[in-house]
Coordinates of C-alpha atoms in Angstrom, one line a residue:
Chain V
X1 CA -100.1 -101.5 97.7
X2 CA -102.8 -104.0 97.5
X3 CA -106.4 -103.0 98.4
X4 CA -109.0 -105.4 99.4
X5 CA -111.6 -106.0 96.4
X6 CA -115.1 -105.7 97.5
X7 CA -117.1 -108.9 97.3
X8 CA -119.7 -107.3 94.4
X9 CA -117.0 -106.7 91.8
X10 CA -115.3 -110.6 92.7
X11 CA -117.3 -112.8 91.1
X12 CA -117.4 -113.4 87.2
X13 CA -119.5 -116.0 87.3
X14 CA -122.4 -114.3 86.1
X15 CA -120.5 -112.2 83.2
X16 CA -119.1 -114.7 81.7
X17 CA -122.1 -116.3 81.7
X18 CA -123.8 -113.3 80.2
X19 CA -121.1 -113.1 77.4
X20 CA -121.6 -116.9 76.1
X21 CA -125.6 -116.2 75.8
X22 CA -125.2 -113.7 74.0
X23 CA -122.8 -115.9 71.6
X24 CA -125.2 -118.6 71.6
X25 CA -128.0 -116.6 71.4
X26 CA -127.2 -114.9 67.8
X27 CA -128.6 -117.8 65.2
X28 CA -126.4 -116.6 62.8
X29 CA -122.9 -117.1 65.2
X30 CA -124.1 -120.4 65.8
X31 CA -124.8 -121.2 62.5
X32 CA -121.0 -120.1 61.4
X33 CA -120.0 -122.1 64.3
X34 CA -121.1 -125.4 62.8
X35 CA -119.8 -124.5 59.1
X36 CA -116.1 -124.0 60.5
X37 CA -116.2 -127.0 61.7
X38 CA -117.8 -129.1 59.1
X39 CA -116.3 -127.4 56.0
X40 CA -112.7 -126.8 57.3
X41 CA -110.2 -123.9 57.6
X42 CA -108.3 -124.0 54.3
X43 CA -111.3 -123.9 51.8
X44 CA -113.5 -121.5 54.1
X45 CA -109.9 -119.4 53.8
X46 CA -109.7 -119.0 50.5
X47 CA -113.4 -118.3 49.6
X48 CA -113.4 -120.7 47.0
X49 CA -116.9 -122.4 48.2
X50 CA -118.4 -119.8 49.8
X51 CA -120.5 -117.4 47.5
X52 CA -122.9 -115.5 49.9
X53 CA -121.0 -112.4 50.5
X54 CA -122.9 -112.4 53.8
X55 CA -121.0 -115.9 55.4
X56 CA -117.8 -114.6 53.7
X57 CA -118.0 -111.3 55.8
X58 CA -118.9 -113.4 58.7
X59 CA -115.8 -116.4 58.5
X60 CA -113.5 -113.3 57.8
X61 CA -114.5 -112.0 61.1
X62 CA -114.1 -115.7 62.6
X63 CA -110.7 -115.8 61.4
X64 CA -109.9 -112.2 62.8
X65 CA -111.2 -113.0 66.0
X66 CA -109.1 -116.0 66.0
X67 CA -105.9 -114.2 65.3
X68 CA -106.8 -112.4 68.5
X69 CA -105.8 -115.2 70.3
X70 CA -102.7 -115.9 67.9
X71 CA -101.6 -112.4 68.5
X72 CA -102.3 -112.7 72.5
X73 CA -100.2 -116.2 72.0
X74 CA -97.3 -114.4 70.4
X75 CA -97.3 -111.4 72.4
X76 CA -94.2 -111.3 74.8
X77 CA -95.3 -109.5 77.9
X78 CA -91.5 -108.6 78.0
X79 CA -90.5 -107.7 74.9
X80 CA -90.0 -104.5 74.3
X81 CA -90.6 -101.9 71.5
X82 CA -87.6 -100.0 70.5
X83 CA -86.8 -96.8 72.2
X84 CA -85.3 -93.9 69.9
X85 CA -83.5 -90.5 70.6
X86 CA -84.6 -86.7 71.2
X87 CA -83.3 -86.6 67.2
X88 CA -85.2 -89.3 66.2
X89 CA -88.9 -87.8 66.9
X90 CA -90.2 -87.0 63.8
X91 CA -91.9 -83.0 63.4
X92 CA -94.5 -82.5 62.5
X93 CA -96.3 -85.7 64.7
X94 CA -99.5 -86.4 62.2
X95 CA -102.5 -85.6 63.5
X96 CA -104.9 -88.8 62.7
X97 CA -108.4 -89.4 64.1
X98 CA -111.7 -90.6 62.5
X99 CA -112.5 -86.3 62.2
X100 CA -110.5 -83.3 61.0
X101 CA -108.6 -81.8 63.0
X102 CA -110.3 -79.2 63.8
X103 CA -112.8 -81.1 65.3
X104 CA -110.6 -82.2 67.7
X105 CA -112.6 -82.1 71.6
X106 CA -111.5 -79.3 74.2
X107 CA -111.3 -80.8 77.1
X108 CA -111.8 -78.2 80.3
X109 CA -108.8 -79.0 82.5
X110 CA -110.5 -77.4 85.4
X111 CA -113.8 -79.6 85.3
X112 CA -112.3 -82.6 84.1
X113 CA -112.2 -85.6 86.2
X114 CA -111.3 -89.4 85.0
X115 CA -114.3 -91.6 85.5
X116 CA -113.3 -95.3 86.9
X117 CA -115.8 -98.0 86.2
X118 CA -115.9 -102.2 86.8
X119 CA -114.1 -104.4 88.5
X120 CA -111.7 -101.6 90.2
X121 CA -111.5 -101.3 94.4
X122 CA -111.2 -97.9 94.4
X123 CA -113.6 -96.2 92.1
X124 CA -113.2 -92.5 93.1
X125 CA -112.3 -90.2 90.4
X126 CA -109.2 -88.3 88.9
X127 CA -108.3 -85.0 88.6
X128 CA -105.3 -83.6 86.6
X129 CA -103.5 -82.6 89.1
X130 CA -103.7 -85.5 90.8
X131 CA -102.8 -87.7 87.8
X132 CA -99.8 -85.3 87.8
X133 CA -98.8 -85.8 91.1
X134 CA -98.0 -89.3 90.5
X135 CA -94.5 -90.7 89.4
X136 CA -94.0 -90.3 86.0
X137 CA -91.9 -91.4 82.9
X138 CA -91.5 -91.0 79.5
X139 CA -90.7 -92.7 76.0
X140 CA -89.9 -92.1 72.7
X141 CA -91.0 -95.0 70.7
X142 CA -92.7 -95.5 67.1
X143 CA -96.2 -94.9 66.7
X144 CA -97.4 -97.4 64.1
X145 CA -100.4 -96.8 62.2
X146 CA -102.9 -99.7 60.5
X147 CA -102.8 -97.5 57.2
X148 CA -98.9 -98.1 57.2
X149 CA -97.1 -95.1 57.9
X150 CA -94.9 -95.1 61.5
X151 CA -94.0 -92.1 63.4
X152 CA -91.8 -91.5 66.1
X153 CA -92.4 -89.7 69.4
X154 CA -92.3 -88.7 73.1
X155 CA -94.5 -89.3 75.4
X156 CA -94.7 -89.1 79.1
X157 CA -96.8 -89.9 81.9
X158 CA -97.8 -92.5 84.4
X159 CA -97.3 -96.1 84.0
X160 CA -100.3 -97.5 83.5
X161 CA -99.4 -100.9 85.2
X162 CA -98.5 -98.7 88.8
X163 CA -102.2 -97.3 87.7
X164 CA -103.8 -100.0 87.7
X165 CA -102.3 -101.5 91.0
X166 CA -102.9 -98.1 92.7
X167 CA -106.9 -97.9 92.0
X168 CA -106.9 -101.6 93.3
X169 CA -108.2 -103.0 89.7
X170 CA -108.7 -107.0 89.6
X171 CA -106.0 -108.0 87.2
X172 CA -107.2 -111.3 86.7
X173 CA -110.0 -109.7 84.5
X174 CA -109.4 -109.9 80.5
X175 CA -110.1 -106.6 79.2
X176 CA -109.5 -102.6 80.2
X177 CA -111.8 -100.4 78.3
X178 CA -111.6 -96.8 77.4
X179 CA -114.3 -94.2 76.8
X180 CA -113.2 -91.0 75.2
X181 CA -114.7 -87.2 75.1
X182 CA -114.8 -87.3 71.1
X183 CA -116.9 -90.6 71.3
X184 CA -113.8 -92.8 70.5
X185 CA -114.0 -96.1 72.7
X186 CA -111.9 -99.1 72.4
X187 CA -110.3 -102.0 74.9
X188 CA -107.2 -103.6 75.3
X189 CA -106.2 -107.2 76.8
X190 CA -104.9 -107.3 80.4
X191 CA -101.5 -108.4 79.5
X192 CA -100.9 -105.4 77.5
X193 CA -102.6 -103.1 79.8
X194 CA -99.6 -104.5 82.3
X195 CA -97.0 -104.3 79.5
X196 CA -93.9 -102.1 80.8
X197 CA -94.6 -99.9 78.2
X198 CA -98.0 -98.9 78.4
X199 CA -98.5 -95.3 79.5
X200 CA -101.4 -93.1 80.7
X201 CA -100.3 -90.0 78.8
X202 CA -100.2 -86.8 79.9
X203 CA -97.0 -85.2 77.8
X204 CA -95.6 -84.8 74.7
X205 CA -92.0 -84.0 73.8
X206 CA -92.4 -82.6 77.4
X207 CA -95.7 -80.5 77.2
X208 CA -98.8 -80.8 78.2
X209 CA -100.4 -83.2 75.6
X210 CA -101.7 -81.2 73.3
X211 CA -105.8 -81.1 72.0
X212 CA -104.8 -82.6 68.7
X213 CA -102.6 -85.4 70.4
X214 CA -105.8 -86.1 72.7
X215 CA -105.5 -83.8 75.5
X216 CA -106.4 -84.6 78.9
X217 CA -104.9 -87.8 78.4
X218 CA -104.6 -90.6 75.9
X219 CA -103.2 -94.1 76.8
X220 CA -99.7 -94.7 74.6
X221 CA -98.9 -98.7 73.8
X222 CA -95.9 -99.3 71.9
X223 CA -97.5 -102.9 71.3
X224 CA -100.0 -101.8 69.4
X225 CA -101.4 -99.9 66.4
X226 CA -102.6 -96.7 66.5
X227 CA -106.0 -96.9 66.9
X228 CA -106.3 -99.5 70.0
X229 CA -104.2 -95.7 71.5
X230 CA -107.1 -93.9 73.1
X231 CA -107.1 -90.2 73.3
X232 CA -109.0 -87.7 75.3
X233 CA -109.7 -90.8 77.7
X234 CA -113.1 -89.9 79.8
X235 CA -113.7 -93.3 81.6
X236 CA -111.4 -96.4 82.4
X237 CA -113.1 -99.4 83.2
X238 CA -111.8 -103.4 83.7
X239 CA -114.2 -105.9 82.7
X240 CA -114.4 -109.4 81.5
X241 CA -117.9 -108.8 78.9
X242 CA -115.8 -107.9 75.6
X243 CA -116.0 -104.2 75.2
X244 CA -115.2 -104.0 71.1
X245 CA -114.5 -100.6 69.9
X246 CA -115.2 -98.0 67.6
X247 CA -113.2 -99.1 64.6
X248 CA -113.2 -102.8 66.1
X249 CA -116.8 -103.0 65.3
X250 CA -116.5 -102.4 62.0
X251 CA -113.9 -104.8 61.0
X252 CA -110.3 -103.6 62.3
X253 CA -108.9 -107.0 64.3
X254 CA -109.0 -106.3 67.7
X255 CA -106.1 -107.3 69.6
X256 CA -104.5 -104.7 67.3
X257 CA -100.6 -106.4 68.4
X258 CA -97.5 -104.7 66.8
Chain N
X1 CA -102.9 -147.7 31.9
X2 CA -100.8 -144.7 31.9
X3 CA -97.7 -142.5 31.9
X4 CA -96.2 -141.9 35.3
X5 CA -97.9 -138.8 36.8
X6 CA -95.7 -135.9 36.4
X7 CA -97.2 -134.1 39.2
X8 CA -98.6 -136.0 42.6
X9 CA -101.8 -135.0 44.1
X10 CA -100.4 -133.2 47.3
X11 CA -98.2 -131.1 44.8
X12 CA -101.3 -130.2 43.0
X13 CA -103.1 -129.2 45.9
X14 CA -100.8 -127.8 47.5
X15 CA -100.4 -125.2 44.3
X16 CA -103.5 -124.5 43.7
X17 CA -104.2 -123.9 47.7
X18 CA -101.3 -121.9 47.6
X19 CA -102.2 -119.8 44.0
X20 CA -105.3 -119.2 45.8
X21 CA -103.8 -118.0 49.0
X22 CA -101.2 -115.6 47.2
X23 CA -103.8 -114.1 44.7
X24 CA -105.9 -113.4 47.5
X25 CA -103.1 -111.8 49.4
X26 CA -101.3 -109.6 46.7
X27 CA -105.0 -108.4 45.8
X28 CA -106.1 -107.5 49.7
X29 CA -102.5 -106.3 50.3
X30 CA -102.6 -103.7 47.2
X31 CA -106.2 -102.6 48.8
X32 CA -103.7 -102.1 52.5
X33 CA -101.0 -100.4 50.1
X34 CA -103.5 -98.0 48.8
X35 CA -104.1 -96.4 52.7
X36 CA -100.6 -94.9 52.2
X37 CA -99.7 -95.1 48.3
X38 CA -96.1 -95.0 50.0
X39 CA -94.4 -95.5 46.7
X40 CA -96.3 -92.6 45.3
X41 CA -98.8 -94.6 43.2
X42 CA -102.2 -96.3 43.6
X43 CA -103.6 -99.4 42.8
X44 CA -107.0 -98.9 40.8
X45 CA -109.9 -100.3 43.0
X46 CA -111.3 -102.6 40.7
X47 CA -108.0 -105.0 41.0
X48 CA -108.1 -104.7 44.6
X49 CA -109.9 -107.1 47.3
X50 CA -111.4 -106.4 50.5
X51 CA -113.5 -103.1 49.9
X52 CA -111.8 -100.8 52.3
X53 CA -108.7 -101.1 54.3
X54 CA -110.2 -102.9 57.5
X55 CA -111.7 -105.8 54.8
X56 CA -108.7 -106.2 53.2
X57 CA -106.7 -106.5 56.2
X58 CA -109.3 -109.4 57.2
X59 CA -109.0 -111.0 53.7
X60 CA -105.1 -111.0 54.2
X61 CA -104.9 -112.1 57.6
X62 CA -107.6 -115.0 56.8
X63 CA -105.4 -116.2 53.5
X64 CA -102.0 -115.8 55.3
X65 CA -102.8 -118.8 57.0
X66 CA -103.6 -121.0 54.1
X67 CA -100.2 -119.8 52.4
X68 CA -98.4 -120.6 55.7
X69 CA -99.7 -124.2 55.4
X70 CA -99.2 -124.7 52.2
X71 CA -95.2 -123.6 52.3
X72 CA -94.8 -125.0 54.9
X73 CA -96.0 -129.1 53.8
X74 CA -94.6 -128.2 50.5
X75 CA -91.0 -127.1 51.9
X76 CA -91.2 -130.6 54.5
X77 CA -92.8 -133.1 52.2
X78 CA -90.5 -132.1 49.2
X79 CA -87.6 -132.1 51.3
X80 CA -88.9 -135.6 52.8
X81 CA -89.5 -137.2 49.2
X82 CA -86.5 -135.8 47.9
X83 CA -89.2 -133.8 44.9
X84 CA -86.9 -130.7 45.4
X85 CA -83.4 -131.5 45.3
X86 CA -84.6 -133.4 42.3
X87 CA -86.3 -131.4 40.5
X88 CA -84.7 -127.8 41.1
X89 CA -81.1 -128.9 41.2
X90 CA -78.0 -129.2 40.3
X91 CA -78.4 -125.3 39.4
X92 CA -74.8 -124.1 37.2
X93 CA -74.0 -121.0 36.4
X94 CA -73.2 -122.0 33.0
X95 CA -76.1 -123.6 32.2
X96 CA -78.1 -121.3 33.4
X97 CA -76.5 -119.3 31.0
X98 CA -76.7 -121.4 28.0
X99 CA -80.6 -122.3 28.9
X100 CA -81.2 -118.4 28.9
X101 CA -79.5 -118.0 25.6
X102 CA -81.4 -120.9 23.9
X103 CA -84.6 -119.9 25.5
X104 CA -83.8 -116.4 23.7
X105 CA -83.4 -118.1 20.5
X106 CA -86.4 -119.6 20.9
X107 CA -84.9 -123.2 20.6
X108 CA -85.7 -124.2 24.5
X109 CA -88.5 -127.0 24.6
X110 CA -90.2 -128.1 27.0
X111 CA -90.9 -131.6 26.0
X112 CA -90.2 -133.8 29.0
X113 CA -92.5 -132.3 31.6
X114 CA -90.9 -133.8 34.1
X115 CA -87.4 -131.9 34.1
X116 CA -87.2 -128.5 34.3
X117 CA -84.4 -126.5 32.6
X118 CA -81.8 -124.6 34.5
X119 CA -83.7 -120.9 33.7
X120 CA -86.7 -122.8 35.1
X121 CA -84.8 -124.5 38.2
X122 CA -83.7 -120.7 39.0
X123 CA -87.4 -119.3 38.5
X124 CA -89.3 -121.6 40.8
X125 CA -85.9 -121.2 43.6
X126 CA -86.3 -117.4 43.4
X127 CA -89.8 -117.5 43.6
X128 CA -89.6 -119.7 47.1
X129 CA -87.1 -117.5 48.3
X130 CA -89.3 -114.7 47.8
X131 CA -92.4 -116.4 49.4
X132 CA -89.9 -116.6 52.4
X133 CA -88.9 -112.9 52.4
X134 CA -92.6 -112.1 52.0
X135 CA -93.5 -114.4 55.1
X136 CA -90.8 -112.8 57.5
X137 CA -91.2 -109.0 56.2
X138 CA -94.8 -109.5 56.5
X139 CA -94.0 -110.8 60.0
X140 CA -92.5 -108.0 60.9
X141 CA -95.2 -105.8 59.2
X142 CA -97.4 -107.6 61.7
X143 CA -95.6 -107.7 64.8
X144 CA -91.9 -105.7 64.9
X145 CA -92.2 -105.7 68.7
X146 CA -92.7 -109.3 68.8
X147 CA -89.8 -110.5 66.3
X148 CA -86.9 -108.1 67.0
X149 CA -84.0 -110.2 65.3
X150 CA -86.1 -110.0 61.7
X151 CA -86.9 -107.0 62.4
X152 CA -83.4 -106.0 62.4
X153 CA -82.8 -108.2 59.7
X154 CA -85.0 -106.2 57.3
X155 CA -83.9 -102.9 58.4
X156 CA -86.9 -102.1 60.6
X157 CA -90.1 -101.1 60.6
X158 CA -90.1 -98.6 57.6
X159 CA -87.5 -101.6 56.0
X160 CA -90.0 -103.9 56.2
X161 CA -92.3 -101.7 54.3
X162 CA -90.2 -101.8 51.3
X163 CA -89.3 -105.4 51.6
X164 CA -92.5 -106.9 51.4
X165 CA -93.4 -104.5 48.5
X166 CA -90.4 -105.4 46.2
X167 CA -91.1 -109.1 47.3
X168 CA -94.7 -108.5 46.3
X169 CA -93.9 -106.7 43.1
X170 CA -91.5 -109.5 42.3
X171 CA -94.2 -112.3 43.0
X172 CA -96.4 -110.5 40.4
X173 CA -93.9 -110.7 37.9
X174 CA -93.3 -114.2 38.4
X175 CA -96.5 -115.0 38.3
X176 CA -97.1 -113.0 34.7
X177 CA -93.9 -115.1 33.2
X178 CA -95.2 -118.4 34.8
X179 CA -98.9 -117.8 33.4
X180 CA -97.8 -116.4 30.1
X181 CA -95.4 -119.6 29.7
X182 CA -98.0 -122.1 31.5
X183 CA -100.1 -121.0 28.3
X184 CA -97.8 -121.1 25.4
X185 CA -97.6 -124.9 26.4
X186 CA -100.6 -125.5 27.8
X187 CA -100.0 -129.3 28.7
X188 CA -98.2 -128.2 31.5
X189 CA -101.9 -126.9 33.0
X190 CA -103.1 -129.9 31.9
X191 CA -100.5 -131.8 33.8
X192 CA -100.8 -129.6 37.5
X193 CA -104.8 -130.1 37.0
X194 CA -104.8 -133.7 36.4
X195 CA -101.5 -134.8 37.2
X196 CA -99.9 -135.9 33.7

């Protein structure tokens, strides 16, 4: 079901545009720019010439933001995460945001409504029950966190690639990004966004996702670590000016692959 | 003038690149240990790199790189020159038996620079085999959904966990026992500074 993209969202001209002037524009990024290339990978790597904690900070970011692209390289748009049995799910599933628990947002489920933002056809809004009314499915795959620990569990909902498709989003565009009711915000690459896998959550072990596992919703990816999974999702928007993220920002690597 | 170089100046680089590298990563990687302290331990702070866990994962995903060059042009040009079948085997059991018990007896020198004794020949192999385990656990650390078959091959997720921390806690010993003997003769620094 393919609906025709409105000419104001088509062109990407002027945002990518946007995006290398703001690149060029930061003295400091160009700066960097020029000392990759003059001092070379290895001994940049390994600090040994670099002293300025300041140009350390900034070629460990480089690097990170060029094992994005490794890690989009590597990643197998059909390669699949493992998928484990009812048994398997382990109980308690951790709670883990960047707040106690009990600070966890309530959601109304009567008011809510799913903003859509960006390059997307059809920009009306969501309610639960129509989210619920869609086909849905359901996994039970590991959870794996950047801290280390793994958990397994079951989640269900819509796919989020049959999502996409239905609200008419340009998929040609490089990034989805999330904004969430607890102030979270993050954004995923296209071909993960498309991944088989990835699902707009509305269930766990067969229940209504509960507050603490990000209720209305929270967006599930196998391929990736915890924290690029966004819960209490408020606004969905497709894009091509990198959206970063919370914990991006301040130094976890973005493309976040598992 | 001179004696033949014991060491050529790739080798040299190439260690010291890769010393660098691993120092760098054990250090960051004890900092990404201590998120979990898994093994029911942490790692003091002051031995750790990387400042919190997001730093440290940057510092180790910045040096993996250099350590992935460095094996890598040290496993192809000492295949390619023939500097490892040379110089790590034949390997016996036997004489890595009577090497152990000399060494023990303190009657093992270390003389010839050049030629490395059977308990050496096994330390330097183990230590290359670990670097490997440590390159594909850490792989799957990285990515398990990517590289299913060594995923598998370390018992998963949770088995790569342990994998790449025995293989780290191993690589830290061996490095102890190689600095330790590196300074009891201390020619042989001399010799994989300067090359002889």
């Amino acid at each position: 079901m393919n609906r025709k993209i409105p000419d104001d969202i088509k062109s990407d001209k002027a945002d990518i545009l946007k995006e290398a002037e703001s690149l060029l524009k930061d003295p400091g990024r160009r700066r960097l720019l020029g000392n990759v290339l003059t001092l070379g990978g290895l001994s940049l790597a390994t600090g040994v010439i670099i002293k300025d904690y300041g140009s350390v900070h900034d070629i460990l970011k480089r690097i990170s933001v060029f094992n994005d692209k490794a890690q989009g390289v590597i990643f197998g748009p059909n390669n699949m995460a493992p998928e484990y049995s009812e048994a398997d799910i382990t109980n308690p599933f951790p709670f883990n945001a960047f707040y106690p628990i009990s600070k966890a947002p309530v959601v109304d489920p009567a008011s809510y409504q799913l903003k859509l933002s960006g390059k997307i056809a059809d920009r009306r809004p969501w309610t639960l029950p129509m989210l619920n009314a869609l086909p849905q499915t359901s996994q039970i795959t590991r959870h794996i966190c950047v801290e280390g620990w793994s958990a397994i569990g079951k989640w269900g909902g819509v796919r989020f690639s049959d999502f996409l498709q239905r609200i008419g989003a340009d998929i040609t565009c490089k990034y989805v990004g999330f904004k969430c009711a607890d102030g979270y915000y993050t954004s995923i690459d296209m071909p993960t966004a498309l991944h088989a896998q990835t699902l707009l959550t509305l269930t766990f072990r067969d229940h209504t996702l509960p507050t603490w596992y990000g209720f209305p919703m929270k967006l599930r990816m196998p391929t990736k670590l915890g924290y690029k999974n966004p819960k209490h999702i408020l606004e969905i928007f497709v894009t091509n000016v990198f959206p970063g993220g919370y914990w991006e920002d301040q130094g976890y690597n973005w493309f976040g692959g598992s | 003038m001179g004696k033949p170089s014991i060491h050529p100046l790739w080798l040299r680089l190439i260690h010291w690149f890769n010393a660098a590298a691993i120092i760098i990563l054990i250090m960051s990687g004890w900092q990404i240990y201590n998120a979990t302290g898994f093994m029911g331990f942490r790692i003091p702070k002051t031995i750790t790199l990387g400042g919190w866990l997001g730093g440290a994962i940057q510092w180790h995903f910045a040096a993996i790189w250099v350590l992935f060059a460095t094996a890598l042009l040290y496993a192809v040009i000492g295949l390619l020159t023939r500097r490892i079948p040379r110089k790590f085997f034949p390997v016996t059991p036997r004489a890595f038996v009577h090497d152990l018990l000399e060494a023990a007896r303190g009657k093992l020198a270390h003389e010839d620079l050049s030629i490395y004794n059977t308990v050496q020949r096994v330390a330097y192999l183990a230590a290359m085999l670990d670097v490997v385990v440590l390159i594909i656990s850490g792989l799957v650390l990285w990515k398990s959904v990517q590289f299913p078959y060594l995923r598998v091959l370390v018992g998963g997720y949770e088995g790569a966990r342990r994998v790449h921390f025995f293989a780290m806690s191993f690589m830290v010993a061996f490095i102890f026992v190689h600095v330790v003997m590196a300074l009891l003769v201390p020619k042989t620094i001399k010799a994989m500074l300067w090359g002889r």
